[in-house]
């Protein structure tokens, strides 16, 4: 019998999307094929501690269960050894000794949404350790997280984007009225204010007047040192899922049907009022193909690998499509849009996970062909 590959599923983390990560990881852990993989859950607490063998539900329950919380403090606290080739080792920080089964993992599967997980930081750690991991590389992850830089590249590539402005926190703190004036001079109300480096609609608000704009900016700056303010249009929302390395594939198009005025955090994760039309049935086939082509262009423009979800707006007034953003580590629950788009395209959830692991190993093998000396 072939030896099972050991998959380290990493989740949690120091991010405003910590809760989303726990939900996504629970689904991934449930659907990975245990006949071909040995699966090791690795929880990262809100304080940044890595815990070997801890499930998402244990992190959640520990908040209200003191006894379980004490148990977690005794879990192996691990770090990733750097350098070397082949399967890499996690070691117990406290003892300095290898973990059970030598702490060796074949592939890391990060399910970390937002900063410190989706923005290139943990990808850099994996690169330094020379380990295979699922998803985009350092640069692609960083660009995919930063909405301002992402939009600049889209614009340079000729992809249509909604007009926007960005500001850093120090500028806001020094002269908030000047920032509000600059926004009002450029963008008509309503507009949307977002942290530049966050996802899952955390910290996103719609502003209809100056008072709402000021409140929205203050909230967004609480999550990030940089915000982006986008022109508000009456839109319909669409998405495509992309999968692959050098020869990526694009899923069918799905339409997002918000349960509220727009797809905010409560709509997605608390009230569960958001719905999806997959495949999108209310646009012509040629327009769906146009979105799929744009999704592929965006994926290649940012040099993405592994996976990404690409989101679009359709301006109801003009019929113009705009690319909104890419999400390099989208939500991964059973009900999340990315796996549902692939399910509608003929790739079921467990097989999607298999493909992602194979793509990680494929990309790693290609990287090992690099020459490191003259």
mmCIF file of C-alpha atoms in Angstrom:
data_model
loop_
_atom_site.group_PDB
_atom_site.id
_atom_site.type_symbol
_atom_site.label_atom_id
_atom_site.label_comp_id
_atom_site.label_asym_id
_atom_site.label_seq_id
_atom_site.Cartn_x
_atom_site.Cartn_y
_atom_site.Cartn_z
ATOM 1 C CA UNK A 1 0.000 0.000 0.000
ATOM 2 C CA UNK A 2 1.291 3.458 -0.912
ATOM 3 C CA UNK A 3 2.329 5.673 1.981
ATOM 4 C CA UNK A 4 -0.243 8.327 2.785
ATOM 5 C CA UNK A 5 0.791 11.912 2.235
ATOM 6 C CA UNK A 6 0.696 13.934 5.439
ATOM 7 C CA UNK A 7 -1.282 17.149 4.990
ATOM 8 C CA UNK A 8 -0.964 19.952 7.537
ATOM 9 C CA UNK A 9 -4.162 22.017 7.493
ATOM 10 C CA UNK A 10 -3.309 25.408 8.991
ATOM 11 C CA UNK A 11 -6.137 27.683 10.170
ATOM 12 C CA UNK A 12 -7.167 30.442 12.580
ATOM 13 C CA UNK A 13 -4.544 33.153 12.739
ATOM 14 C CA UNK A 14 -4.175 36.780 13.741
ATOM 15 C CA UNK A 15 -6.764 38.281 11.418
ATOM 16 C CA UNK A 16 -10.181 39.888 11.393
ATOM 17 C CA UNK A 17 -11.229 36.830 9.393
ATOM 18 C CA UNK A 18 -10.249 34.349 12.121
ATOM 19 C CA UNK A 19 -13.813 33.047 12.507
ATOM 20 C CA UNK A 20 -14.234 32.574 8.762
ATOM 21 C CA UNK A 21 -11.002 30.577 8.722
ATOM 22 C CA UNK A 22 -12.296 28.199 11.403
ATOM 23 C CA UNK A 23 -15.471 27.525 9.416
ATOM 24 C CA UNK A 24 -13.537 26.962 6.180
ATOM 25 C CA UNK A 25 -11.011 24.664 7.848
ATOM 26 C CA UNK A 26 -13.742 22.536 9.424
ATOM 27 C CA UNK A 27 -15.122 21.826 5.941
ATOM 28 C CA UNK A 28 -11.693 21.086 4.461
ATOM 29 C CA UNK A 29 -10.847 18.693 7.302
ATOM 30 C CA UNK A 30 -14.197 16.957 6.824
ATOM 31 C CA UNK A 31 -13.791 16.434 3.067
ATOM 32 C CA UNK A 32 -10.102 15.526 2.688
ATOM 33 C CA UNK A 33 -9.881 11.864 1.720
ATOM 34 C CA UNK A 34 -8.493 10.029 4.751
ATOM 35 C CA UNK A 35 -7.884 6.921 2.667
ATOM 36 C CA UNK A 36 -5.061 8.701 0.833
ATOM 37 C CA UNK A 37 -4.042 11.435 3.296
ATOM 38 C CA UNK A 38 -2.967 11.549 6.912
ATOM 39 C CA UNK A 39 -4.373 14.859 8.102
ATOM 40 C CA UNK A 40 -2.843 17.005 10.831
ATOM 41 C CA UNK A 41 -4.836 20.068 11.968
ATOM 42 C CA UNK A 42 -2.620 22.979 13.032
ATOM 43 C CA UNK A 43 -4.456 25.781 14.817
ATOM 44 C CA UNK A 44 -3.024 29.286 15.040
ATOM 45 C CA UNK A 45 -4.499 31.216 17.949
ATOM 46 C CA UNK A 46 -5.406 34.890 17.843
ATOM 47 C CA UNK A 47 -2.119 35.501 19.657
ATOM 48 C CA UNK A 48 -0.165 33.763 16.863
ATOM 49 C CA UNK A 49 0.688 30.511 18.652
ATOM 50 C CA UNK A 50 0.783 27.364 16.481
ATOM 51 C CA UNK A 51 -0.860 24.319 18.119
ATOM 52 C CA UNK A 52 -0.339 20.805 16.741
ATOM 53 C CA UNK A 53 -3.386 18.518 16.455
ATOM 54 C CA UNK A 54 -6.056 21.018 17.549
ATOM 55 C CA UNK A 55 -9.371 21.055 15.644
ATOM 56 C CA UNK A 56 -11.302 24.258 14.735
ATOM 57 C CA UNK A 57 -14.174 23.329 17.044
ATOM 58 C CA UNK A 58 -11.795 23.018 19.977
ATOM 59 C CA UNK A 59 -10.657 26.627 19.509
ATOM 60 C CA UNK A 60 -14.284 27.759 19.467
ATOM 61 C CA UNK A 61 -15.343 25.707 22.502
ATOM 62 C CA UNK A 62 -12.309 26.766 24.533
ATOM 63 C CA UNK A 63 -13.672 30.323 24.732
ATOM 64 C CA UNK A 64 -16.507 29.176 26.989
ATOM 65 C CA UNK A 65 -14.938 26.060 28.516
ATOM 66 C CA UNK A 66 -12.109 26.856 30.981
ATOM 67 C CA UNK A 67 -11.144 23.184 31.306
ATOM 68 C CA UNK A 68 -10.711 22.833 27.556
ATOM 69 C CA UNK A 69 -8.812 26.127 27.438
ATOM 70 C CA UNK A 70 -6.354 24.718 29.985
ATOM 71 C CA UNK A 71 -6.004 21.578 27.873
ATOM 72 C CA UNK A 72 -5.069 23.653 24.858
ATOM 73 C CA UNK A 73 -2.272 25.297 26.824
ATOM 74 C CA UNK A 74 -0.705 21.828 27.094
ATOM 75 C CA UNK A 75 -0.903 21.113 23.360
ATOM 76 C CA UNK A 76 2.432 20.998 21.510
ATOM 77 C CA UNK A 77 3.398 24.551 20.539
ATOM 78 C CA UNK A 78 5.160 24.221 17.233
ATOM 79 C CA UNK A 79 7.332 26.049 14.765
ATOM 80 C CA UNK A 80 8.460 25.229 11.247
ATOM 81 C CA UNK A 81 12.081 24.282 10.724
ATOM 82 C CA UNK A 82 13.704 26.390 8.009
ATOM 83 C CA UNK A 83 15.873 25.280 5.149
ATOM 84 C CA UNK A 84 16.573 21.819 3.822
ATOM 85 C CA UNK A 85 14.868 19.767 1.139
ATOM 86 C CA UNK A 86 12.126 17.152 1.086
ATOM 87 C CA UNK A 87 9.420 16.722 3.739
ATOM 88 C CA UNK A 88 9.812 19.324 6.439
ATOM 89 C CA UNK A 89 9.546 19.017 10.183
ATOM 90 C CA UNK A 90 7.535 20.868 12.773
ATOM 91 C CA UNK A 91 9.150 20.779 16.196
ATOM 92 C CA UNK A 92 7.822 21.398 19.685
ATOM 93 C CA UNK A 93 9.063 24.848 20.713
ATOM 94 C CA UNK A 94 9.061 24.054 24.421
ATOM 95 C CA UNK A 95 11.030 20.807 24.250
ATOM 96 C CA UNK A 96 12.849 21.310 20.971
ATOM 97 C CA UNK A 97 11.922 17.728 20.121
ATOM 98 C CA UNK A 98 10.133 16.394 17.031
ATOM 99 C CA UNK A 99 6.398 15.965 17.317
ATOM 100 C CA UNK A 100 4.551 12.638 17.067
ATOM 101 C CA UNK A 101 5.422 10.760 13.859
ATOM 102 C CA UNK A 102 8.527 13.000 13.641
ATOM 103 C CA UNK A 103 6.413 16.064 12.866
ATOM 104 C CA UNK A 104 7.016 15.563 9.152
ATOM 105 C CA UNK A 105 4.479 17.003 6.687
ATOM 106 C CA UNK A 106 4.411 16.580 2.913
ATOM 107 C CA UNK A 107 2.144 19.518 2.055
ATOM 108 C CA UNK A 108 0.804 22.508 3.973
ATOM 109 C CA UNK A 109 -2.793 23.488 3.250
ATOM 110 C CA UNK A 110 -3.281 27.021 4.650
ATOM 111 C CA UNK A 111 -6.898 27.984 5.245
ATOM 112 C CA UNK A 112 -6.026 31.431 6.539
ATOM 113 C CA UNK A 113 -8.135 34.326 5.299
ATOM 114 C CA UNK A 114 -6.946 37.928 5.430
ATOM 115 C CA UNK A 115 -3.722 39.367 6.913
ATOM 116 C CA UNK A 116 -1.030 37.006 8.213
ATOM 117 C CA UNK A 117 -2.343 34.200 6.064
ATOM 118 C CA UNK A 118 -3.580 35.335 2.669
ATOM 119 C CA UNK A 119 -1.231 38.273 2.156
ATOM 120 C CA UNK A 120 2.070 36.537 1.416
ATOM 121 C CA UNK A 121 3.371 36.453 4.981
ATOM 122 C CA UNK A 122 2.851 32.769 5.748
ATOM 123 C CA UNK A 123 3.662 31.958 2.125
ATOM 124 C CA UNK A 124 7.059 33.564 2.715
ATOM 125 C CA UNK A 125 7.554 31.368 5.752
ATOM 126 C CA UNK A 126 6.762 28.283 3.683
ATOM 127 C CA UNK A 127 9.163 29.433 0.963
ATOM 128 C CA UNK A 128 12.010 29.926 3.440
ATOM 129 C CA UNK A 129 11.331 26.461 4.847
ATOM 130 C CA UNK A 130 11.240 25.076 1.281
ATOM 131 C CA UNK A 131 7.944 23.222 1.680
ATOM 132 C CA UNK A 132 5.044 22.594 -0.725
ATOM 133 C CA UNK A 133 1.905 24.558 0.077
ATOM 134 C CA UNK A 134 -1.513 25.057 -1.460
ATOM 135 C CA UNK A 135 -2.328 28.361 -3.123
ATOM 136 C CA UNK A 136 -0.600 31.408 -4.520
ATOM 137 C CA UNK A 137 3.002 32.422 -3.922
ATOM 138 C CA UNK A 138 4.346 35.371 -1.946
ATOM 139 C CA UNK A 139 4.039 38.169 -4.503
ATOM 140 C CA UNK A 140 0.708 37.024 -5.939
ATOM 141 C CA UNK A 141 -0.780 36.663 -2.454
ATOM 142 C CA UNK A 142 0.445 40.104 -1.402
ATOM 143 C CA UNK A 143 -0.925 41.810 -4.513
ATOM 144 C CA UNK A 144 -4.184 39.884 -4.298
ATOM 145 C CA UNK A 145 -4.642 41.132 -0.732
ATOM 146 C CA UNK A 146 -3.902 44.806 -1.406
ATOM 147 C CA UNK A 147 -6.928 46.231 -3.219
ATOM 148 C CA UNK A 148 -5.125 49.426 -4.237
ATOM 149 C CA UNK A 149 -2.141 47.693 -5.889
ATOM 150 C CA UNK A 150 -4.377 45.037 -7.403
ATOM 151 C CA UNK A 151 -6.553 47.654 -9.102
ATOM 152 C CA UNK A 152 -3.500 49.484 -10.438
ATOM 153 C CA UNK A 153 -2.334 46.301 -12.140
ATOM 154 C CA UNK A 154 -5.809 45.634 -13.522
ATOM 155 C CA UNK A 155 -5.859 49.156 -14.944
ATOM 156 C CA UNK A 156 -2.416 48.684 -16.519
ATOM 157 C CA UNK A 157 -3.632 45.419 -18.047
ATOM 158 C CA UNK A 158 -6.677 47.085 -19.585
ATOM 159 C CA UNK A 159 -9.242 45.435 -17.336
ATOM 160 C CA UNK A 160 -12.177 47.745 -16.482
ATOM 161 C CA UNK A 161 -12.351 48.889 -12.850
ATOM 162 C CA UNK A 162 -14.613 51.187 -10.834
ATOM 163 C CA UNK A 163 -13.136 54.586 -9.959
ATOM 164 C CA UNK A 164 -11.530 54.678 -6.504
ATOM 165 C CA UNK A 165 -9.190 56.549 -4.142
ATOM 166 C CA UNK A 166 -6.928 55.234 -1.395
ATOM 167 C CA UNK A 167 -5.563 56.864 1.769
ATOM 168 C CA UNK A 168 -3.161 55.903 4.542
ATOM 169 C CA UNK A 169 -3.974 56.236 8.220
ATOM 170 C CA UNK A 170 -1.312 58.873 8.972
ATOM 171 C CA UNK A 171 -2.847 61.170 6.339
ATOM 172 C CA UNK A 172 -6.288 60.683 7.883
ATOM 173 C CA UNK A 173 -5.030 61.338 11.403
ATOM 174 C CA UNK A 174 -3.278 64.525 10.317
ATOM 175 C CA UNK A 175 -6.094 66.026 8.217
ATOM 176 C CA UNK A 176 -9.369 64.022 8.164
ATOM 177 C CA UNK A 177 -11.360 66.926 6.701
ATOM 178 C CA UNK A 178 -8.951 67.148 3.764
ATOM 179 C CA UNK A 179 -9.428 63.440 3.091
ATOM 180 C CA UNK A 180 -13.209 63.789 3.181
ATOM 181 C CA UNK A 181 -13.016 66.796 0.855
ATOM 182 C CA UNK A 182 -10.827 64.891 -1.613
ATOM 183 C CA UNK A 183 -13.274 61.982 -1.700
ATOM 184 C CA UNK A 184 -16.284 64.233 -2.217
ATOM 185 C CA UNK A 185 -14.549 66.108 -5.022
ATOM 186 C CA UNK A 186 -13.759 62.889 -6.890
ATOM 187 C CA UNK A 187 -16.524 60.418 -6.091
ATOM 188 C CA UNK A 188 -20.273 61.039 -5.971
ATOM 189 C CA UNK A 189 -22.342 59.534 -3.185
ATOM 190 C CA UNK A 190 -22.953 56.764 -2.471
ATOM 191 C CA UNK A 191 -19.489 55.274 -2.141
ATOM 192 C CA UNK A 192 -18.033 52.214 -0.446
ATOM 193 C CA UNK A 193 -15.218 52.378 2.108
ATOM 194 C CA UNK A 194 -13.058 49.305 2.661
ATOM 195 C CA UNK A 195 -9.868 48.308 4.450
ATOM 196 C CA UNK A 196 -7.359 47.852 1.642
ATOM 197 C CA UNK A 197 -6.009 44.577 3.043
ATOM 198 C CA UNK A 198 -8.918 42.532 4.313
ATOM 199 C CA UNK A 199 -11.679 40.338 2.933
ATOM 200 C CA UNK A 200 -15.033 38.722 3.788
ATOM 201 C CA UNK A 201 -16.547 42.240 3.779
ATOM 202 C CA UNK A 202 -15.021 42.915 7.211
ATOM 203 C CA UNK A 203 -14.937 46.674 7.875
ATOM 204 C CA UNK A 204 -16.808 47.516 4.650
ATOM 205 C CA UNK A 205 -19.528 50.167 4.750
ATOM 206 C CA UNK A 206 -21.628 52.189 2.351
ATOM 207 C CA UNK A 207 -21.571 55.984 2.773
ATOM 208 C CA UNK A 208 -24.458 58.133 1.520
ATOM 209 C CA UNK A 209 -23.320 61.444 2.999
ATOM 210 C CA UNK A 210 -20.335 63.058 4.723
ATOM 211 C CA UNK A 211 -21.280 61.845 8.204
ATOM 212 C CA UNK A 212 -21.534 58.239 7.047
ATOM 213 C CA UNK A 213 -18.310 58.641 5.087
ATOM 214 C CA UNK A 214 -16.425 59.800 8.168
ATOM 215 C CA UNK A 215 -17.777 56.916 10.274
ATOM 216 C CA UNK A 216 -16.994 54.394 7.554
ATOM 217 C CA UNK A 217 -13.427 55.684 7.200
ATOM 218 C CA UNK A 218 -12.810 55.494 10.954
ATOM 219 C CA UNK A 219 -14.050 51.894 11.032
ATOM 220 C CA UNK A 220 -11.996 50.836 8.015
ATOM 221 C CA UNK A 221 -8.846 52.412 9.486
ATOM 222 C CA UNK A 222 -9.394 50.340 12.627
ATOM 223 C CA UNK A 223 -8.676 47.246 10.513
ATOM 224 C CA UNK A 224 -5.899 48.501 8.259
ATOM 225 C CA UNK A 225 -3.374 51.327 7.842
ATOM 226 C CA UNK A 226 -4.748 51.926 4.343
ATOM 227 C CA UNK A 227 -8.304 52.225 3.039
ATOM 228 C CA UNK A 228 -9.821 52.315 -0.402
ATOM 229 C CA UNK A 229 -12.957 54.293 -1.289
ATOM 230 C CA UNK A 230 -14.856 53.152 -4.374
ATOM 231 C CA UNK A 231 -17.555 54.773 -6.433
ATOM 232 C CA UNK A 232 -20.919 53.303 -5.508
ATOM 233 C CA UNK A 233 -22.960 51.970 -8.405
ATOM 234 C CA UNK A 234 -26.233 50.092 -8.593
ATOM 235 C CA UNK A 235 -24.810 46.713 -9.569
ATOM 236 C CA UNK A 236 -25.323 43.015 -9.893
ATOM 237 C CA UNK A 237 -22.467 40.835 -8.626
ATOM 238 C CA UNK A 238 -20.872 37.865 -10.378
ATOM 239 C CA UNK A 239 -17.953 35.516 -9.747
ATOM 240 C CA UNK A 240 -15.784 32.920 -11.449
ATOM 241 C CA UNK A 241 -13.491 30.376 -9.795
ATOM 242 C CA UNK A 242 -10.054 29.781 -11.309
ATOM 243 C CA UNK A 243 -7.923 26.683 -10.685
ATOM 244 C CA UNK A 244 -4.428 25.857 -11.926
ATOM 245 C CA UNK A 245 -0.804 26.882 -12.298
ATOM 246 C CA UNK A 246 0.547 27.425 -15.821
ATOM 247 C CA UNK A 247 -2.659 26.268 -17.549
ATOM 248 C CA UNK A 248 -5.496 27.515 -15.342
ATOM 249 C CA UNK A 249 -9.129 26.578 -15.844
ATOM 250 C CA UNK A 250 -12.159 28.787 -15.210
ATOM 251 C CA UNK A 251 -15.456 27.609 -13.726
ATOM 252 C CA UNK A 252 -18.961 28.515 -14.763
ATOM 253 C CA UNK A 253 -20.132 32.004 -13.788
ATOM 254 C CA UNK A 254 -22.229 32.475 -10.663
ATOM 255 C CA UNK A 255 -24.387 35.426 -9.678
ATOM 256 C CA UNK A 256 -24.376 36.608 -6.068
ATOM 257 C CA UNK A 257 -27.822 37.545 -4.744
ATOM 258 C CA UNK A 258 -27.351 39.598 -1.542
ATOM 259 C CA UNK A 259 -29.938 39.314 1.182
ATOM 260 C CA UNK A 260 -29.355 42.949 2.136
ATOM 261 C CA UNK A 261 -28.391 46.084 0.225
ATOM 262 C CA UNK A 262 -24.959 44.667 -0.542
ATOM 263 C CA UNK A 263 -22.959 41.562 0.400
ATOM 264 C CA UNK A 264 -21.762 42.511 3.875
ATOM 265 C CA UNK A 265 -20.279 40.323 6.619
ATOM 266 C CA UNK A 266 -23.615 39.709 8.369
ATOM 267 C CA UNK A 267 -25.219 38.735 5.090
ATOM 268 C CA UNK A 268 -22.494 36.163 4.429
ATOM 269 C CA UNK A 269 -21.687 34.681 7.820
ATOM 270 C CA UNK A 270 -24.291 35.558 10.452
ATOM 271 C CA UNK A 271 -27.726 35.880 8.859
ATOM 272 C CA UNK A 272 -26.863 33.562 5.935
ATOM 273 C CA UNK A 273 -29.230 35.502 3.696
ATOM 274 C CA UNK A 274 -26.906 35.593 0.713
ATOM 275 C CA UNK A 275 -27.881 33.311 -2.180
ATOM 276 C CA UNK A 276 -26.212 32.196 -5.396
ATOM 277 C CA UNK A 277 -27.479 31.522 -8.899
ATOM 278 C CA UNK A 278 -25.053 28.932 -10.290
ATOM 279 C CA UNK A 279 -24.619 28.829 -13.225
ATOM 280 C CA UNK A 280 -25.778 32.422 -13.663
ATOM 281 C CA UNK A 281 -29.083 32.080 -15.511
ATOM 282 C CA UNK A 282 -29.947 35.744 -16.051
ATOM 283 C CA UNK A 283 -27.122 36.782 -18.381
ATOM 284 C CA UNK A 284 -26.567 35.686 -21.997
ATOM 285 C CA UNK A 285 -23.998 33.002 -22.772
ATOM 286 C CA UNK A 286 -21.715 35.472 -24.585
ATOM 287 C CA UNK A 287 -21.582 37.737 -21.514
ATOM 288 C CA UNK A 288 -20.811 34.767 -19.262
ATOM 289 C CA UNK A 289 -17.945 33.859 -21.586
ATOM 290 C CA UNK A 290 -16.722 37.470 -21.453
ATOM 291 C CA UNK A 291 -16.519 37.236 -17.660
ATOM 292 C CA UNK A 292 -14.666 33.922 -17.844
ATOM 293 C CA UNK A 293 -12.143 35.487 -20.222
ATOM 294 C CA UNK A 294 -11.699 38.481 -17.919
ATOM 295 C CA UNK A 295 -11.218 36.143 -14.949
ATOM 296 C CA UNK A 296 -8.425 34.333 -16.748
ATOM 297 C CA UNK A 297 -6.778 37.629 -17.753
ATOM 298 C CA UNK A 298 -6.882 38.843 -14.140
ATOM 299 C CA UNK A 299 -5.442 35.542 -12.849
ATOM 300 C CA UNK A 300 -2.560 35.695 -15.287
ATOM 301 C CA UNK A 301 -1.969 39.444 -14.821
ATOM 302 C CA UNK A 302 -1.278 38.877 -11.116
ATOM 303 C CA UNK A 303 0.702 35.664 -11.788
ATOM 304 C CA UNK A 304 -1.588 33.621 -9.538
ATOM 305 C CA UNK A 305 -1.178 29.915 -8.817
ATOM 306 C CA UNK A 306 -3.343 27.226 -7.341
ATOM 307 C CA UNK A 307 -6.641 29.006 -6.923
ATOM 308 C CA UNK A 308 -8.488 32.295 -6.821
ATOM 309 C CA UNK A 309 -12.009 33.614 -7.052
ATOM 310 C CA UNK A 310 -12.521 36.597 -9.348
ATOM 311 C CA UNK A 311 -15.445 38.946 -8.605
ATOM 312 C CA UNK A 312 -17.247 41.295 -10.993
ATOM 313 C CA UNK A 313 -19.830 44.077 -11.006
ATOM 314 C CA UNK A 314 -22.446 44.710 -13.672
ATOM 315 C CA UNK A 315 -23.541 48.346 -13.698
ATOM 316 C CA UNK A 316 -27.332 48.177 -13.994
ATOM 317 C CA UNK A 317 -27.487 51.651 -15.535
ATOM 318 C CA UNK A 318 -24.965 51.175 -18.343
ATOM 319 C CA UNK A 319 -24.642 47.401 -18.726
ATOM 320 C CA UNK A 320 -20.867 47.698 -18.235
ATOM 321 C CA UNK A 321 -18.924 44.937 -16.496
ATOM 322 C CA UNK A 322 -16.148 45.840 -14.055
ATOM 323 C CA UNK A 323 -13.664 43.583 -12.333
ATOM 324 C CA UNK A 324 -13.921 44.112 -8.584
ATOM 325 C CA UNK A 325 -11.166 41.985 -7.062
ATOM 326 C CA UNK A 326 -9.525 38.597 -6.801
ATOM 327 C CA UNK A 327 -9.598 36.526 -3.639
ATOM 328 C CA UNK A 328 -6.566 34.235 -3.454
ATOM 329 C CA UNK A 329 -7.895 32.198 -0.519
ATOM 330 C CA UNK A 330 -11.686 32.406 -0.752
ATOM 331 C CA UNK A 331 -14.131 30.983 1.759
ATOM 332 C CA UNK A 332 -14.056 27.182 1.737
ATOM 333 C CA UNK A 333 -17.110 25.971 3.605
ATOM 334 C CA UNK A 334 -19.438 23.591 1.787
ATOM 335 C CA UNK A 335 -21.754 26.518 1.115
ATOM 336 C CA UNK A 336 -19.020 28.940 0.020
ATOM 337 C CA UNK A 337 -19.044 30.275 -3.496
ATOM 338 C CA UNK A 338 -15.681 28.934 -4.712
ATOM 339 C CA UNK A 339 -16.351 25.204 -4.123
ATOM 340 C CA UNK A 340 -19.947 25.594 -5.319
ATOM 341 C CA UNK A 341 -18.769 27.107 -8.605
ATOM 342 C CA UNK A 342 -16.522 24.113 -9.167
ATOM 343 C CA UNK A 343 -19.226 21.656 -8.131
ATOM 344 C CA UNK A 344 -21.473 23.192 -10.810
ATOM 345 C CA UNK A 345 -18.569 22.809 -13.247
ATOM 346 C CA UNK A 346 -18.274 19.077 -12.538
ATOM 347 C CA UNK A 347 -15.588 19.051 -9.826
ATOM 348 C CA UNK A 348 -16.926 17.933 -6.431
ATOM 349 C CA UNK A 349 -15.507 19.268 -3.154
ATOM 350 C CA UNK A 350 -13.229 16.271 -2.283
ATOM 351 C CA UNK A 351 -11.836 16.160 -5.822
ATOM 352 C CA UNK A 352 -11.251 19.919 -5.718
ATOM 353 C CA UNK A 353 -9.109 19.451 -2.599
ATOM 354 C CA UNK A 354 -7.167 16.683 -4.351
ATOM 355 C CA UNK A 355 -6.489 18.963 -7.310
ATOM 356 C CA UNK A 356 -5.248 21.753 -5.058
ATOM 357 C CA UNK A 357 -2.800 19.420 -3.320
ATOM 358 C CA UNK A 358 -1.533 18.113 -6.673
ATOM 359 C CA UNK A 359 -1.087 21.684 -7.912
ATOM 360 C CA UNK A 360 0.915 22.512 -4.773
ATOM 361 C CA UNK A 361 3.250 19.560 -5.388
ATOM 362 C CA UNK A 362 3.496 20.432 -9.088
ATOM 363 C CA UNK A 363 4.487 24.029 -8.332
ATOM 364 C CA UNK A 364 6.980 22.888 -5.690
ATOM 365 C CA UNK A 365 8.614 20.444 -8.120
ATOM 366 C CA UNK A 366 8.955 23.207 -10.710
ATOM 367 C CA UNK A 367 10.590 25.496 -8.147
ATOM 368 C CA UNK A 368 13.174 22.838 -7.268
ATOM 369 C CA UNK A 369 14.479 23.049 -10.832
ATOM 370 C CA UNK A 370 15.906 26.499 -10.115
ATOM 371 C CA UNK A 371 19.675 26.837 -10.027
ATOM 372 C CA UNK A 372 21.029 28.276 -6.797
ATOM 373 C CA UNK A 373 24.685 28.673 -7.719
ATOM 374 C CA UNK A 374 26.720 29.800 -10.715
#
